Coordinates of C-alpha atoms and ligand atoms in Angstrom, one line a residue:
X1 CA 82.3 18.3 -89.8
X2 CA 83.9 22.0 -89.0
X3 CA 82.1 24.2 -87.0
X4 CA 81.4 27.2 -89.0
X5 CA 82.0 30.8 -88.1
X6 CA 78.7 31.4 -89.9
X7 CA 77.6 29.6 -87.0
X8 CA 75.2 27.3 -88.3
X9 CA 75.0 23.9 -87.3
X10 CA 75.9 22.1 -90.4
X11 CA 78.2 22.3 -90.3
X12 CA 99.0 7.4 -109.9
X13 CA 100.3 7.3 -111.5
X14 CA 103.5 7.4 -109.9
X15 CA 105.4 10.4 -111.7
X16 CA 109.0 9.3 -112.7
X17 CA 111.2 11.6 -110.9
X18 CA 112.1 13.4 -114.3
X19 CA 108.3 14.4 -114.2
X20 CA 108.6 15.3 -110.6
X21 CA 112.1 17.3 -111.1
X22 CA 110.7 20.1 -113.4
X23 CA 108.2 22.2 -111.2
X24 CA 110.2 22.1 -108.5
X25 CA 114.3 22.9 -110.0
X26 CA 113.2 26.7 -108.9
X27 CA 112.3 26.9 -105.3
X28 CA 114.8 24.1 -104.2
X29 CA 115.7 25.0 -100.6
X30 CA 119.3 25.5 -99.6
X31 CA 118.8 23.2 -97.0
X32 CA 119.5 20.4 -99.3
X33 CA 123.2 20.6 -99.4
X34 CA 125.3 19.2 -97.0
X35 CA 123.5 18.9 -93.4
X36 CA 120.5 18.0 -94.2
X37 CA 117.8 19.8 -92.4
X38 CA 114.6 17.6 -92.0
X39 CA 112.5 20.0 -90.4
X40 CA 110.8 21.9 -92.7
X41 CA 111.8 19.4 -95.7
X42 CA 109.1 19.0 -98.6
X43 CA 108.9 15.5 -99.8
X44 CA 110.4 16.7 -102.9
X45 CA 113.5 17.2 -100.3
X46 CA 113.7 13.9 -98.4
X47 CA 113.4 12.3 -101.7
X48 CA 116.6 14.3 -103.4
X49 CA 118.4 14.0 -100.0
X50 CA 117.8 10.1 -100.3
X51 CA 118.7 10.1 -103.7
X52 CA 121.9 11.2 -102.6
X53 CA 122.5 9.5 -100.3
X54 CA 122.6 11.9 -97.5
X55 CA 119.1 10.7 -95.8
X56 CA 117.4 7.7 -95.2
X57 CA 113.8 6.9 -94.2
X58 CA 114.8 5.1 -91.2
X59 CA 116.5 8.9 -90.2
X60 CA 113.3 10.5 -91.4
X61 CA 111.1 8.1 -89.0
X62 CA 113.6 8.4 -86.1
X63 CA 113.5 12.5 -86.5
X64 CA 109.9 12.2 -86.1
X65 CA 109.3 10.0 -83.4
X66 CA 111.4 12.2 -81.2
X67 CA 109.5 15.2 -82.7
X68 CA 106.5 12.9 -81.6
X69 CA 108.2 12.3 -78.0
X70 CA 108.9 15.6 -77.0
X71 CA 106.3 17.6 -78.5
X72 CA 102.7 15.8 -78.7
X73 CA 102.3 15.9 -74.7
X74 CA 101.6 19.4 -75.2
X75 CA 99.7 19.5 -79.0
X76 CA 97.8 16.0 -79.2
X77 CA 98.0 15.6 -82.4
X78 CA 99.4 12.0 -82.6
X79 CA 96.6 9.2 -81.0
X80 CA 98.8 6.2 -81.6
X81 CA 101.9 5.1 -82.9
X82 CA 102.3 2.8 -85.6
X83 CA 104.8 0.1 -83.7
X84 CA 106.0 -1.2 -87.1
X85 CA 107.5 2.0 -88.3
X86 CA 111.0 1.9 -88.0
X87 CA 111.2 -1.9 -89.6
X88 CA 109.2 -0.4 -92.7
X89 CA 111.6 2.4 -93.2
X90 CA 114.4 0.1 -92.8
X91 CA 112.7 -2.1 -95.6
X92 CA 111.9 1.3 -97.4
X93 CA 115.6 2.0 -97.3
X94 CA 117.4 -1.8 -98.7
X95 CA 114.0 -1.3 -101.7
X96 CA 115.5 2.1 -102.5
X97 CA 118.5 0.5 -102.8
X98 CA 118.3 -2.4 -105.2
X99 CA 115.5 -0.4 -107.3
X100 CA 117.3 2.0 -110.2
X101 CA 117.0 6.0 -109.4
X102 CA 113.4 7.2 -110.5
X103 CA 111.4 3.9 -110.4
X104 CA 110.0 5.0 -107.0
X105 CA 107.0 6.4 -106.0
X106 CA 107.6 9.9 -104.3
X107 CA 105.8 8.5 -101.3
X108 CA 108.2 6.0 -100.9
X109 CA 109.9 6.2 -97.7
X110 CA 108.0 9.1 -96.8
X111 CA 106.4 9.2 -92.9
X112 CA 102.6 9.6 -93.0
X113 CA 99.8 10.4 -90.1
X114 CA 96.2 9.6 -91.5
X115 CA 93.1 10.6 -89.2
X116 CA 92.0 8.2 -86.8
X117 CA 88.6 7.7 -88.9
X118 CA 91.0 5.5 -91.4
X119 CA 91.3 1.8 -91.1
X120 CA 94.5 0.5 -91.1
X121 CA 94.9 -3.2 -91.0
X122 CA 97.8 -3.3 -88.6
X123 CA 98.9 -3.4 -84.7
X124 CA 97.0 -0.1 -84.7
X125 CA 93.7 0.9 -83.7
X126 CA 91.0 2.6 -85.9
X127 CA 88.1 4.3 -83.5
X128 CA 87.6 7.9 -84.6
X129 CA 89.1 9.4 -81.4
X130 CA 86.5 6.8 -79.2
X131 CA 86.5 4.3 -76.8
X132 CA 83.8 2.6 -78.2
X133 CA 85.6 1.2 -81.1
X134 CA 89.2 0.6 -79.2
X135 CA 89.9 -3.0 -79.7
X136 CA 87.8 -3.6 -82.8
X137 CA 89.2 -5.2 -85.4
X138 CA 88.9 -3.6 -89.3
X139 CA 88.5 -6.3 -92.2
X140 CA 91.2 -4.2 -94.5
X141 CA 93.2 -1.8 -95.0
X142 CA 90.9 1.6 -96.3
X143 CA 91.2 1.9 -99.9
X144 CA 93.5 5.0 -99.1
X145 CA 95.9 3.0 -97.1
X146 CA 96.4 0.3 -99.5
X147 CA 97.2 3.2 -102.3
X148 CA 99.5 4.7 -99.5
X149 CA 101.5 1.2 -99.0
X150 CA 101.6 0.2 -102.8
X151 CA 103.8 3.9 -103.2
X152 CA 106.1 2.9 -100.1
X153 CA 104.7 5.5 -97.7
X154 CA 105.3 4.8 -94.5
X155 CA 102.1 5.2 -91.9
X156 CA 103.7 6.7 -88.8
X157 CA 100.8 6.3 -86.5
X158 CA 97.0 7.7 -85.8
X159 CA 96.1 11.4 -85.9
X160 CA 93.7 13.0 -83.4
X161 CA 90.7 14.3 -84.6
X162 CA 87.5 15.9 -83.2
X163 CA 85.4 12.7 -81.8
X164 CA 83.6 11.4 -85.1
X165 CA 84.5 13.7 -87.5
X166 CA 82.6 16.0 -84.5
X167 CA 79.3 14.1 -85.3
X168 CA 78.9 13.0 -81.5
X169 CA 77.9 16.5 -80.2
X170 CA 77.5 19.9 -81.0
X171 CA 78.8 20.9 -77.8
X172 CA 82.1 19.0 -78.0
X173 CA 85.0 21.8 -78.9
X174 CA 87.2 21.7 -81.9
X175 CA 89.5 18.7 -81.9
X176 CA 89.0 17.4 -78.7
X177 CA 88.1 13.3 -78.9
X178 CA 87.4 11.0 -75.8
X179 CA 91.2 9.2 -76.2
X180 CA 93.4 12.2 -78.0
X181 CA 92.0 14.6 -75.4
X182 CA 92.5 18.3 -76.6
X183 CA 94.3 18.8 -79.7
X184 CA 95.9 22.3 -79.5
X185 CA 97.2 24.5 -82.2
X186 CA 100.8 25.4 -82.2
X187 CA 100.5 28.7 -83.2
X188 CA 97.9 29.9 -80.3
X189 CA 97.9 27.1 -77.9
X190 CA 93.7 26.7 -78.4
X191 CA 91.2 25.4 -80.5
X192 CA 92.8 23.6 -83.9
X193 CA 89.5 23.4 -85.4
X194 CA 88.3 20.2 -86.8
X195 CA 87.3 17.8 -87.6
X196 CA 91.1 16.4 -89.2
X197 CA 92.8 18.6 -86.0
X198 CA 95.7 16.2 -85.7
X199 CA 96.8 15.6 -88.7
X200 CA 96.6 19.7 -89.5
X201 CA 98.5 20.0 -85.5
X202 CA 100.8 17.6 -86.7
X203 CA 102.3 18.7 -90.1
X204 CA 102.0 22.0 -89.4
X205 CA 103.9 21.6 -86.1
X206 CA 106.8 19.4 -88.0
X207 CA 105.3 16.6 -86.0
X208 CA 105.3 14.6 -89.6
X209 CA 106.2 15.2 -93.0
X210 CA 102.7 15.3 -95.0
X211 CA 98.8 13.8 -93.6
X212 CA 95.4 12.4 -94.7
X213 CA 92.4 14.2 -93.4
X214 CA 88.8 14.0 -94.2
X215 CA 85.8 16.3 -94.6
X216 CA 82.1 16.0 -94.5
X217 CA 82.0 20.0 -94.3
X218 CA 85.1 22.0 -93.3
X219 CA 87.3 19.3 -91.9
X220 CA 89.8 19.6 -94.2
X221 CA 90.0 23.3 -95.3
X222 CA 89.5 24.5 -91.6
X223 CA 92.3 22.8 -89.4
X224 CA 94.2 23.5 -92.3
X225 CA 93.4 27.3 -92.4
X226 CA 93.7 27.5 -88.7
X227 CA 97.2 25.6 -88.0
X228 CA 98.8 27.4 -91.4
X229 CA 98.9 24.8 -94.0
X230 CA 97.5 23.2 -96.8
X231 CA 94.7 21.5 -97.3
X232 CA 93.2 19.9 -100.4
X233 CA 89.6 18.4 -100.3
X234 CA 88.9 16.2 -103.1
X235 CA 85.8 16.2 -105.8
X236 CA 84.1 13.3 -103.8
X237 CA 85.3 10.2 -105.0
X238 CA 87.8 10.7 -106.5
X239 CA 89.6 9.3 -103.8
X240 CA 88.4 6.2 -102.0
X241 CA 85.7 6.3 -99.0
X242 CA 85.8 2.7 -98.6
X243 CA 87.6 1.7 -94.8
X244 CA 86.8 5.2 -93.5
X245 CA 84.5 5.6 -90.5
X246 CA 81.6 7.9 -92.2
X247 CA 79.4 10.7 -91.6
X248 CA 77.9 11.0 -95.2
X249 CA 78.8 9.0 -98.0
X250 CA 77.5 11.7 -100.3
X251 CA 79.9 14.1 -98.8
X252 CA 82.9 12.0 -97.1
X253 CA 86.0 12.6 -98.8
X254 CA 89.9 11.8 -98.2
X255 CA 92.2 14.2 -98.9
X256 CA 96.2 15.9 -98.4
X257 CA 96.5 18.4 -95.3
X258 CA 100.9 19.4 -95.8
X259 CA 103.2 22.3 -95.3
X260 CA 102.8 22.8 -99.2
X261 CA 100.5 22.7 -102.1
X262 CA 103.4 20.4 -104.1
X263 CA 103.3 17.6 -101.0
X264 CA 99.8 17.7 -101.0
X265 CA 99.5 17.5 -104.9
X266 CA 101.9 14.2 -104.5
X267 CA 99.9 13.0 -101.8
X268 CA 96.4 13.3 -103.5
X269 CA 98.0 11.4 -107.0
X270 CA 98.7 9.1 -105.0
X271 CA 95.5 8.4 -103.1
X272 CA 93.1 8.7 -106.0
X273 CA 92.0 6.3 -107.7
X274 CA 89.2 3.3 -108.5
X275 CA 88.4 1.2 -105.5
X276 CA 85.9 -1.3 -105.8
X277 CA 84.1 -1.2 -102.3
X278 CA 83.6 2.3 -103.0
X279 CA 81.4 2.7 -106.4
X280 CA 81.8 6.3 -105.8
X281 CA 85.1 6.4 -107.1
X282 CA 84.4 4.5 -110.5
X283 CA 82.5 7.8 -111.6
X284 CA 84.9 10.4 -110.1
X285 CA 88.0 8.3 -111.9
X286 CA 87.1 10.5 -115.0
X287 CA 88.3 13.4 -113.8
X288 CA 92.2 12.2 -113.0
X289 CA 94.3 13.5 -115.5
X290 CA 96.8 11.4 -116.8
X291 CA 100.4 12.2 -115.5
X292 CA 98.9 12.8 -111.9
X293 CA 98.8 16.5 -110.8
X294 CA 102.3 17.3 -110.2
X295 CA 102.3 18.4 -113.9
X296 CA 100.0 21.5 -112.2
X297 CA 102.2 22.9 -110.2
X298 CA 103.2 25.6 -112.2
X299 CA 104.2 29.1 -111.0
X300 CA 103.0 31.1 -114.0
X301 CA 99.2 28.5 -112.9
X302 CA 96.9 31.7 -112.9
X303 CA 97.5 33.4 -115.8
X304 CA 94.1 33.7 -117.5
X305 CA 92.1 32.2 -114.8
X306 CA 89.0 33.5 -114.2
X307 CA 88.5 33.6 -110.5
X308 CA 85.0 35.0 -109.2
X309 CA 84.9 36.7 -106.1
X310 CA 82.0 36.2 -103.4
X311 CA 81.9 39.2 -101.6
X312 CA 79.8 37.3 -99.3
X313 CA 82.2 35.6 -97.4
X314 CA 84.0 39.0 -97.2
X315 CA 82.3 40.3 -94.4
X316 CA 85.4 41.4 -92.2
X317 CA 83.2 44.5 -90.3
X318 CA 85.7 46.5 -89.4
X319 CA 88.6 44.9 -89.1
X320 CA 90.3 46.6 -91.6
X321 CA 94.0 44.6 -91.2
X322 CA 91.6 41.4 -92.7
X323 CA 89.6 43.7 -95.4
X324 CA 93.1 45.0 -96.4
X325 CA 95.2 41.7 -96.2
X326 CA 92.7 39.9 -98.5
X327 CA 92.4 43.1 -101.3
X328 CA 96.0 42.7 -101.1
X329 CA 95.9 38.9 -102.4
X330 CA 93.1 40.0 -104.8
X331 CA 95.4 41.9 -106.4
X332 CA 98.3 39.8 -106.4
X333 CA 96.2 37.4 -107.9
X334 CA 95.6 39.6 -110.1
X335 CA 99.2 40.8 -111.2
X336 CA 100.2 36.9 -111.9
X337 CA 97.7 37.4 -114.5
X338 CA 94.3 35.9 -112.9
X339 CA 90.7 37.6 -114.3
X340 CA 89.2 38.4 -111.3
X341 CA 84.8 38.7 -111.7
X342 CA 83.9 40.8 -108.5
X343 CA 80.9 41.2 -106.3
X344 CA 79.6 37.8 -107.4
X345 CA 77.0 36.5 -105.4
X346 CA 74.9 32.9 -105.0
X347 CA 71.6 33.6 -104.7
X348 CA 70.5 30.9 -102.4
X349 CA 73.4 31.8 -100.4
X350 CA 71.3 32.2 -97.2
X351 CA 69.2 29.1 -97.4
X352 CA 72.4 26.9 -98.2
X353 CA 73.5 28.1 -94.5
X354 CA 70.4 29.1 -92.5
X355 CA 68.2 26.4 -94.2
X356 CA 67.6 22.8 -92.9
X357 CA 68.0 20.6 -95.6
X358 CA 72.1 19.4 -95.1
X359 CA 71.4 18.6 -91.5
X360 CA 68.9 16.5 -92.2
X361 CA 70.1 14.9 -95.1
X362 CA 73.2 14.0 -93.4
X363 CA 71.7 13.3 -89.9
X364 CA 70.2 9.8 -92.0
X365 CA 73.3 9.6 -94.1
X366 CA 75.3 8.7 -90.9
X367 CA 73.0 6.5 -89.4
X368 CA 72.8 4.1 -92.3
X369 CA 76.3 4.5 -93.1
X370 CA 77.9 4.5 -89.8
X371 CA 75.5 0.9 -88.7
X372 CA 77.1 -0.7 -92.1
X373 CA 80.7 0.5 -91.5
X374 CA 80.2 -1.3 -88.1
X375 CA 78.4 -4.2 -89.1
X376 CA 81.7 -4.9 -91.5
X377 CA 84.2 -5.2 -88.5
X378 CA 85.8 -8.2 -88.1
X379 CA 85.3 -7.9 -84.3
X380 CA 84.2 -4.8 -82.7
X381 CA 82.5 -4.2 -79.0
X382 CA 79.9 -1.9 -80.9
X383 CA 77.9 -3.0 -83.7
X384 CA 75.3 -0.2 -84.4
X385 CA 75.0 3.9 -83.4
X386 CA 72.2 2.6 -81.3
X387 CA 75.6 0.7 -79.8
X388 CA 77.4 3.7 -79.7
X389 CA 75.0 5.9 -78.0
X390 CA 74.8 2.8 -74.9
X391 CA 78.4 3.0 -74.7
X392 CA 78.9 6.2 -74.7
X393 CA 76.3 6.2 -71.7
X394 CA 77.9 3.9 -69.9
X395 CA 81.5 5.3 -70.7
X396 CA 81.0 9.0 -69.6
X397 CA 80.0 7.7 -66.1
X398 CA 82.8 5.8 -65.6
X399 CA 85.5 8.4 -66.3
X400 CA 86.8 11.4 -64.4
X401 CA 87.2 13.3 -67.4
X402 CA 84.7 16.0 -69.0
X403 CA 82.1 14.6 -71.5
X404 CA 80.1 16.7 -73.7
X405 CA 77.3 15.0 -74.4
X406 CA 76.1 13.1 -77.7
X407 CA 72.9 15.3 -78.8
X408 CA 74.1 14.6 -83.2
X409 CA 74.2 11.2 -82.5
X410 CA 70.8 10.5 -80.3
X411 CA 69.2 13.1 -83.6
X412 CA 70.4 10.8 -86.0
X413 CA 69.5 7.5 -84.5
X414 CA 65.8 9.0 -83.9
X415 CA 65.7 10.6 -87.1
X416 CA 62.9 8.9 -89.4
X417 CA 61.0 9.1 -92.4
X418 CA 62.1 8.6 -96.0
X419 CA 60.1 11.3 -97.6
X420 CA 62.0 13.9 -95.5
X421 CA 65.5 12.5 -96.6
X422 CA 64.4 12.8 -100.0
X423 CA 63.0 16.2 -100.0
X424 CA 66.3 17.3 -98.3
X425 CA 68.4 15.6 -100.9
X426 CA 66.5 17.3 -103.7
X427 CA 66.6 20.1 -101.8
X428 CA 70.5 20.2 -102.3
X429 CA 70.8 19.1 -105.3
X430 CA 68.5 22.0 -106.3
X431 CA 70.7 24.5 -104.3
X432 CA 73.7 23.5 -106.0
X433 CA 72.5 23.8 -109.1
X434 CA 70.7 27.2 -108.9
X435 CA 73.5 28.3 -106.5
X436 CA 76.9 27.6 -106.8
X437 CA 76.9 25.6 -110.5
X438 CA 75.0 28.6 -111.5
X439 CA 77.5 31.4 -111.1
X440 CA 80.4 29.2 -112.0
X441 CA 78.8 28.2 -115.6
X442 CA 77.2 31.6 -115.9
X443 CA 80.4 33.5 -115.5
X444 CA 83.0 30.5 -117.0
X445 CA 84.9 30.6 -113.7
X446 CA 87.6 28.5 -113.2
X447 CA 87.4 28.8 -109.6
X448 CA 85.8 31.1 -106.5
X449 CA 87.9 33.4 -104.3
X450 CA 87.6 33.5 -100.6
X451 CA 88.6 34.0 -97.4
X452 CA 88.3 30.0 -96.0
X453 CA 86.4 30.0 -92.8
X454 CA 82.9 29.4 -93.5
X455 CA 82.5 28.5 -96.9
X456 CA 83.3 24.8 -96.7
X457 CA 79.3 24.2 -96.8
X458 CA 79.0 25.6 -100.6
X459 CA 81.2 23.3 -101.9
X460 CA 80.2 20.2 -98.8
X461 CA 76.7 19.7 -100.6
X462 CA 77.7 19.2 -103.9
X463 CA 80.7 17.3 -103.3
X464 CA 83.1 20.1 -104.8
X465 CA 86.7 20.5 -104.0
X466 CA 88.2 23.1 -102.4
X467 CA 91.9 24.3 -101.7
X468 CA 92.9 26.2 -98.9
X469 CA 96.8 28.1 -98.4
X470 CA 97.9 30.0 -95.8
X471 CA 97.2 33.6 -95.9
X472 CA 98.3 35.7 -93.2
X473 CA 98.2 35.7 -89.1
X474 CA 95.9 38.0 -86.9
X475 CA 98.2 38.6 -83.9
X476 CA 99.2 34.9 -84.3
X477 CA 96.6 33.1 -85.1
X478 CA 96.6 31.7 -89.0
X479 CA 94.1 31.9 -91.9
X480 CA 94.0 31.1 -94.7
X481 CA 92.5 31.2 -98.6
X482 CA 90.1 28.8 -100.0
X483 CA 89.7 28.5 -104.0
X484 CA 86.5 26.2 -104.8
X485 CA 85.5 25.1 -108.4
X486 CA 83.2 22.8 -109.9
X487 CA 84.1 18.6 -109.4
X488 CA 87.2 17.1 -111.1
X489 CA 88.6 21.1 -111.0
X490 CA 91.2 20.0 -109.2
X491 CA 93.7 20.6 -112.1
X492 CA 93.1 24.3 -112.0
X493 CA 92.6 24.9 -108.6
X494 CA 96.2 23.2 -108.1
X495 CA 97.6 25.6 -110.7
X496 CA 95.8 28.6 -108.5
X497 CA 96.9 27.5 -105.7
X498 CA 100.3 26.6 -106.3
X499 CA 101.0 29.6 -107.9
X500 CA 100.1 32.0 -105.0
X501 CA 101.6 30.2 -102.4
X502 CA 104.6 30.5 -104.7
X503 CA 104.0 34.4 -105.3
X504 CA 103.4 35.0 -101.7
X505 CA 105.0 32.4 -99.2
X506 CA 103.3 33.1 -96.0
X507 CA 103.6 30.2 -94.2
X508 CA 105.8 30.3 -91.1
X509 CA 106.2 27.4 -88.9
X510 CA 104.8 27.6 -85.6
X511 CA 106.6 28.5 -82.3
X512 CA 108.2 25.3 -80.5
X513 CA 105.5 24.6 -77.6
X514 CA 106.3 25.6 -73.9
X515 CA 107.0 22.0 -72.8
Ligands
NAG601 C1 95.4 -0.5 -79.6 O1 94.6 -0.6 -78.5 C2 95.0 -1.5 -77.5 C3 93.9 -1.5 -76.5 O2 92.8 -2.2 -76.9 C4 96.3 -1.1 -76.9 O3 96.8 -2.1 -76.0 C5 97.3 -1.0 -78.0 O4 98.5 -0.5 -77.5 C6 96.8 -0.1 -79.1 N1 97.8 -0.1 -80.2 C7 98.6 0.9 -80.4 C8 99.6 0.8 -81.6 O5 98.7 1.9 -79.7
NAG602 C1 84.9 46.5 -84.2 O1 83.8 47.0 -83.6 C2 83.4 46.3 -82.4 C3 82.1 47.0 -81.9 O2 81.2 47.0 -82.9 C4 84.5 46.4 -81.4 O3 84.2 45.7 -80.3 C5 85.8 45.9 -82.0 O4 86.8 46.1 -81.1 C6 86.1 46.6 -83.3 N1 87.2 45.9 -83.9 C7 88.2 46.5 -84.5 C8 89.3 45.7 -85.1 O5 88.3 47.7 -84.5
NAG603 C1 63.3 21.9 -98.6 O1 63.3 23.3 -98.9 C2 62.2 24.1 -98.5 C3 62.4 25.5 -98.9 O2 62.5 25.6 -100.3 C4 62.0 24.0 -97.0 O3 60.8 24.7 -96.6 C5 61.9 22.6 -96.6 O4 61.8 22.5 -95.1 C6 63.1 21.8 -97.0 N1 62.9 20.4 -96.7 C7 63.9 19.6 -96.1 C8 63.5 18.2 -95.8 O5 65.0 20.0 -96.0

């Protein structure tokens, strides 16, 4: 979970490449002549430049290791690499060749980080950023991974991430785990945010061409407003949970952090999905359009959208370079033909952030869920949180290295009483309803407008999605703008946000790092 400048503690369809041509024949970079230029490329790129010839995936994975090699001793966002790499591009490459043009996934080929909470069934480790679970042994693939290696994608290695999804302490800072160390943002040299730090470090920083996060509350839309990308968290289930070291499984969800909203859109078609050890995604499966989602990526994607705006998450004081940089996107949204509904507000508003109920609730969500992802290991030196918590212990005394304590963890393992959990969960279910449900149906929104940093919890407890795109820097430092809509919206807010990153193009890629 993302800490949350509110401050409270809660914190495939595989598209033929005719499909995937259309969207895209306009903003084609010129860097996709002659002399290729990897950095920067879109997967749309690498996939034209191997088309042609002029690329192939073993090139792509090479680029990136050195990337890897001379710039992650600084920004941490890489935990491990994937030794196998280079021989699955080279196998990526001969498939390409004796496949005809267009019968490929878009993924395939293509160099992938996913968030050390993600089980991969490989010479790599899955642990969450922690010692605890180095050397255990996962019993599959997630259900993420084996969607990822059905398209051809290639998993380049682990990203860092804050320490459990940051649900070991409240103390521990932003993207800092006991093995990746400090993750550091390459556009300010400090905190990444979290909890998905890595993988947002690592795209954003050209360290990789597109990620996999995940976000209980703000761990997707936060590292990806704070290191200047994109980040796209899912309706929950739509894409598979199953494999994925948990927090809650009510509001766990997988989802695309990438330089653009078209990568991400790729990368989420091809990660959603029915998987069987995770029921949640047989409901969710109703809301994936046929044709995938690159079919929304269409410039002219917010003409008569109505997009309300909470003024409550406007609350800029008087920094008037932020008041006037985001009434400057209002009104671009706007001019591309968007119906904007102003001073909206959610009446619950305050007891969605100041009230009790989502700590609790997910305090016994990740007890029961974590002790069942850990029973499942094939092997693993830690079998329960109570495990955990012994380790962890033991561990902190034995190294040099700062510690910062465990205080979510010993909560949740002494947390008790089933009435509570069910008055907290009805408690949410009711604040959803009267809150957020309430202004979108009673104003027929197609989405909310607002500055990202701290409304991640609205759409958290009712396992909403949310998109976030980059939308300006404060004297360096990045942020971004999150559009939220009701589950299975992700068709609109892909159109929304596709077509203002198009109509404004803010992104700029990060200095290189002082090595
Ligand atoms: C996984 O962890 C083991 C230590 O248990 C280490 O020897 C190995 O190098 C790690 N794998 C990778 C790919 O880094
Ligand atoms: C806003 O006001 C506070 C004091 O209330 C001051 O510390 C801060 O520098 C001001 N910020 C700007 C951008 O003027
Ligand atoms: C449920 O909400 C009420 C306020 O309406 C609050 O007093 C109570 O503490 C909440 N219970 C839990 C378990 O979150």
């Amino acid at each position: 979970m993302a800490s949350n400048a509110v401050g409270v503690l809660s914190f495939c369809f595989e598209l033929l490449f005719v499909i995937l041509q259309l969207p895209f024949s306009s903003v084609l970079p010129s860097s996709t002549t002659q002399g290729f230029s990897i950095q920067e490329a879109t997967v749309y790129d690498l996939q034209l430049a191997f088309q042609k010839k002029q690329l192939s995936s073993k090139q792509v994975v090479e680029f990136y290791l050195k990337q890897i090699e001379t710039q992650n001793s600084v920004l941490r966002g890489v935990l491990e690499l994937n030794p196998d790499a280079l021989a699955q591009a080279e196998k990526a490459d001969k498939e390409r060749k004796s496949k005809a043009p267009g019968s490929l996934s878009p993924l395939h080929g293509i160099p992938i980080l996913v968030k050390d909470t993600i089980a991969t069934k490989d010479r790599m480790n899955t642990t969450a950023g922690s010692f605890a679970l180095l050397g255990s042994v996962v019993p599959r693939d997630a259900g993420v991974v084996t969607r990822l290696r059905k398209a051809g994608a290639i998993i380049i290695g682990k990203a860092t991430l804050s320490e459990w999804s940051h649900y070991r302490s409240v103390a521990a800072p932003d993207g800092w785990s006991a093995r990746g160390r400090h993750g550091k943002n390459p556009y300010t040299m400090d905190s990444p945010c979290g909890s998905s730090s890595g993988s947002a470090i690592s795209v954003a920083a050209n360290l990789v061409a597109v990620s996999l996060g995940t976000e209980t509350d703000g761990s997707i839309l936060c590292p990806s407003d704070s290191n200047s990308v994109v980040g796209i968290k899912p309706t929950v289930g739509l894409t598979s949970r199953a494999g994925v070291v948990p927090v809650s499984p009510r509001q766990d969800t997988v989802g695309p952090i990438c330089r653009t909203v078209a990568d991400a859109a790729l990368l989420l078609q091809t990660i959603a999905g029915i998987d069987t050890n995770d029921k949640a995604t047989i409901i969710a499966s109703k809301y994936i359009p046929k044709g995938g989602y690159a079919q929304f990526l269409r410039k002219d994607g917010l003409r008569g959208k109505r997009l309300g705006v909470l003024r409550y998450f406007y609350a800029f004081g008087n920094d008037t370079f932020l008041h006037e940089t985001f009434e400057l996107h209002l009104k671009t949204l706007r001019e591309r033909g968007a119906v904007l509904v102003d001073n909206l507000e959610i009446e619950n508003i305050d007891e969605v952030y100041s009230g009790p109920s989502e700590g609790i609730a997910v305090a016994f969500e990740f007890k029961s869920s974590l002790n069942a992802y850990l029973k499942d290991l094939v092997a693993s030196p830690v079998r329960s949180l109570a495990d955990v918590i012994a380790f962890n212990n033991k561990h902190s005394k034995l190294e040099k290295v700062k510690e910062y304590g465990e205080d979510l963890m010993v909560n949740a393992q002494n947390i008790r009483g089933s009435g509570t959990l069910e008055e907290a969960l009805s408690n949410l279910t009711r604040l959803s309803k009267d809150g957020f449900e309430k202004v979108m149906i009673g104003n027929k929104l197609d989405a909310v407008v607002v500055p990202c940093a701290s409304f991640s919890s609205v759409l958290a407890i009712g396992g909403y999605p949310g998109v976030t795109v980059p939308a300006g820097y404060q004297n360096g430092r990045p942020f971004g703008i999150c559009f939220g809509g009701l589950r299975g919206s992700e068709p609109n807010l892909i159109q929304i946000a596709y077509s203002f990153e198009q109509a404004t193009m803010i992104r700029k890629p990060p200095p290189l790092p002082k090595l």
